[in-house]
PDB file of C-alpha atoms in Angstrom:
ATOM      1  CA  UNK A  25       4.542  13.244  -9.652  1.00  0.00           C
ATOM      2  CA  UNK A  26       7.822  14.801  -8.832  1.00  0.00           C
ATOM      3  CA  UNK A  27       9.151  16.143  -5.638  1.00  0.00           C
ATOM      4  CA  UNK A  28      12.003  18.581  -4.883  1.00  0.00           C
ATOM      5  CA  UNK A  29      14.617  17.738  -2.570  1.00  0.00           C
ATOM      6  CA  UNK A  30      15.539  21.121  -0.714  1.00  0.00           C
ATOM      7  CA  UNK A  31      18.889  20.116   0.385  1.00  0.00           C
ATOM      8  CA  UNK A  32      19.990  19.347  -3.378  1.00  0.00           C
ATOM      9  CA  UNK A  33      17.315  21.445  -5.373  1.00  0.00           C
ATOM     10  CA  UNK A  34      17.040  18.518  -7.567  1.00  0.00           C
ATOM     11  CA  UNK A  35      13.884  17.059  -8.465  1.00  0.00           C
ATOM     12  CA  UNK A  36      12.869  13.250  -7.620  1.00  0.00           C
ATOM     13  CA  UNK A  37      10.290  10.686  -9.046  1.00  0.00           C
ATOM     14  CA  UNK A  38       7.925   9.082  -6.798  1.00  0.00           C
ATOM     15  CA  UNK A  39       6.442   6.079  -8.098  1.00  0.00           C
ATOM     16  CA  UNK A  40       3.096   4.473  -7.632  1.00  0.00           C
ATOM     17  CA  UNK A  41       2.291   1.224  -7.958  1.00  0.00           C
ATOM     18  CA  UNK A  42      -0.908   0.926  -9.939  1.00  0.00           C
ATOM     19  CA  UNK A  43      -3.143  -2.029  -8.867  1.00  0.00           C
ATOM     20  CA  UNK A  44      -4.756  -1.569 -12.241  1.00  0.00           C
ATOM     21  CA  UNK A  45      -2.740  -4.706 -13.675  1.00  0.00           C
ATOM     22  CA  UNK A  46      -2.715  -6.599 -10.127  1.00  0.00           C
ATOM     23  CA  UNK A  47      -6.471  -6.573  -9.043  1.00  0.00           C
ATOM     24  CA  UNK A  48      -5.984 -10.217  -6.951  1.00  0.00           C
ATOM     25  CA  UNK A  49      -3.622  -8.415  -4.301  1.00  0.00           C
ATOM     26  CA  UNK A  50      -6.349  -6.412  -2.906  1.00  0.00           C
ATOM     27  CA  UNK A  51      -8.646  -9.501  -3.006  1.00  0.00           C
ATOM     28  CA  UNK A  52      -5.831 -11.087  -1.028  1.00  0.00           C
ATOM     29  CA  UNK A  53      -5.523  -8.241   0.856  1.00  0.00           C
ATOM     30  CA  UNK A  54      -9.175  -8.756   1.842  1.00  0.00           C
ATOM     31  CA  UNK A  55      -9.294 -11.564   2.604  1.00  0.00           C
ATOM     32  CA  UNK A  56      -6.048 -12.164   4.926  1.00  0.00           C
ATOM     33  CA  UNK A  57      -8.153  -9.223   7.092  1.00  0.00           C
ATOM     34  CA  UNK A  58     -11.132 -11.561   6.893  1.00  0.00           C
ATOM     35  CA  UNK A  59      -9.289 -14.813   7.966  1.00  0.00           C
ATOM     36  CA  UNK A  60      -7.459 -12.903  10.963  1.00  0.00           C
ATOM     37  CA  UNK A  61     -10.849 -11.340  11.786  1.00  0.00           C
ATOM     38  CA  UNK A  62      -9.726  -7.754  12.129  1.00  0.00           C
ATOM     39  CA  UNK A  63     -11.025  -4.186  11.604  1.00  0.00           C
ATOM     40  CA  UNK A  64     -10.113  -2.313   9.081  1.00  0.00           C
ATOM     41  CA  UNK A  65      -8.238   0.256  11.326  1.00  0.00           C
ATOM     42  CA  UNK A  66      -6.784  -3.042  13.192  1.00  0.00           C
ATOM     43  CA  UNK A  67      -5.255  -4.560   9.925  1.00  0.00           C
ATOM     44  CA  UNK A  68      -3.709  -0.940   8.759  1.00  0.00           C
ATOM     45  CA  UNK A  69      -2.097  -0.629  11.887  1.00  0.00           C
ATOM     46  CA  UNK A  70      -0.507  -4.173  11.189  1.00  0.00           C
ATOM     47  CA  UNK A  71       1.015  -3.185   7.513  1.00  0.00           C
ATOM     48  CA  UNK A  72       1.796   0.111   9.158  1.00  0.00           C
ATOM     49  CA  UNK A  73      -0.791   2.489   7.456  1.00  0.00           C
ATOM     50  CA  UNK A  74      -3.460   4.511   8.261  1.00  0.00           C
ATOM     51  CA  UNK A  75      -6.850   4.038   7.152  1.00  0.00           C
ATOM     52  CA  UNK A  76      -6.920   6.265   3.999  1.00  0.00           C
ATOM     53  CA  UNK A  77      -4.081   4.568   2.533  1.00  0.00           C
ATOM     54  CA  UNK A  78      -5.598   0.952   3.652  1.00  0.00           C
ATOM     55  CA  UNK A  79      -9.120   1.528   2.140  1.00  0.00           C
ATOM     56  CA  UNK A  80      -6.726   2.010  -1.166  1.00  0.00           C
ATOM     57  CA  UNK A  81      -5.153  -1.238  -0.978  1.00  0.00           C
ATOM     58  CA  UNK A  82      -8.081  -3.002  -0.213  1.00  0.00           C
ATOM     59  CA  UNK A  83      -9.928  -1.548  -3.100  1.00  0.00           C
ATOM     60  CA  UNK A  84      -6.883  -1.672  -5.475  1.00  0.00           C
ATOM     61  CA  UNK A  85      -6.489   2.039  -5.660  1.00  0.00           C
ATOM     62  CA  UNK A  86      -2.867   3.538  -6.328  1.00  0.00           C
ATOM     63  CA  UNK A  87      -0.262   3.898  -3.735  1.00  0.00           C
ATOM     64  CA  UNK A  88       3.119   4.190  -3.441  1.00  0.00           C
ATOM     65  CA  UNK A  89       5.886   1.454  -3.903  1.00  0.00           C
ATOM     66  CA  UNK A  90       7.103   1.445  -0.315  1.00  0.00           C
ATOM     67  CA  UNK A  91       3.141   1.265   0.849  1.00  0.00           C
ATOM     68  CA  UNK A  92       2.668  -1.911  -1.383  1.00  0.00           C
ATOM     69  CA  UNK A  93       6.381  -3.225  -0.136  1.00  0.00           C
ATOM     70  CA  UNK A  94       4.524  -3.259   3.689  1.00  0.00           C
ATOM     71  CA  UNK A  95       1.379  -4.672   2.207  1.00  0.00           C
ATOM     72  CA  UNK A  96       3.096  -7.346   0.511  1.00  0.00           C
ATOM     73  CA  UNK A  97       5.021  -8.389   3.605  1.00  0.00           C
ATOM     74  CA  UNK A  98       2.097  -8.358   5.735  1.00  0.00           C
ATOM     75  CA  UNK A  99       0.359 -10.876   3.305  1.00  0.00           C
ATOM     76  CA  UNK A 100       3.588 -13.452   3.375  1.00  0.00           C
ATOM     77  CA  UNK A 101       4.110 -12.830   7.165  1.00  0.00           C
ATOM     78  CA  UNK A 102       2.416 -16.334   8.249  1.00  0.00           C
ATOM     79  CA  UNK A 103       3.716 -18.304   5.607  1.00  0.00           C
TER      80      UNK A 103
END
């Protein structure tokens, strides 16, 4: 998917992570919302995403690089 940036007219990639190849981070992602014991709409407030975009992490759906950045960080807050 490409995007154009109005101020420059050029275009820009966005890129998506696909979860195709990395199935055990939404099974990590599952289960760090299972050990902290929160709602679904509690632990997409935490990474800082709604709960559209968190129902596609948790099932490994695609999302963008800067959505999986804030997932990632959310998993390897405690440790």
């Amino acid at each position: 998917p490409f995007t154009l940036d109005y101020n420059t007219k050029k275009y820009k990639k966005i890129y998506f992570v696909s979860w195709k190849y990395i199935e055990n981070y939404a099974k990590s992602i599952r289960r760090n919302q299972a050990d902290m014991q929160l709602t679904a709409k509690q632990a997409g407030e935490q990474i800082g995403v709604n709960h559209i975009t968190y129902r596609k992490l948790r099932s490994g759906g695609e999302v963008r690089t800067k959505t999986f950045e804030k997932a990632m960080a959310w998993l390897v807050k405690d440790y």
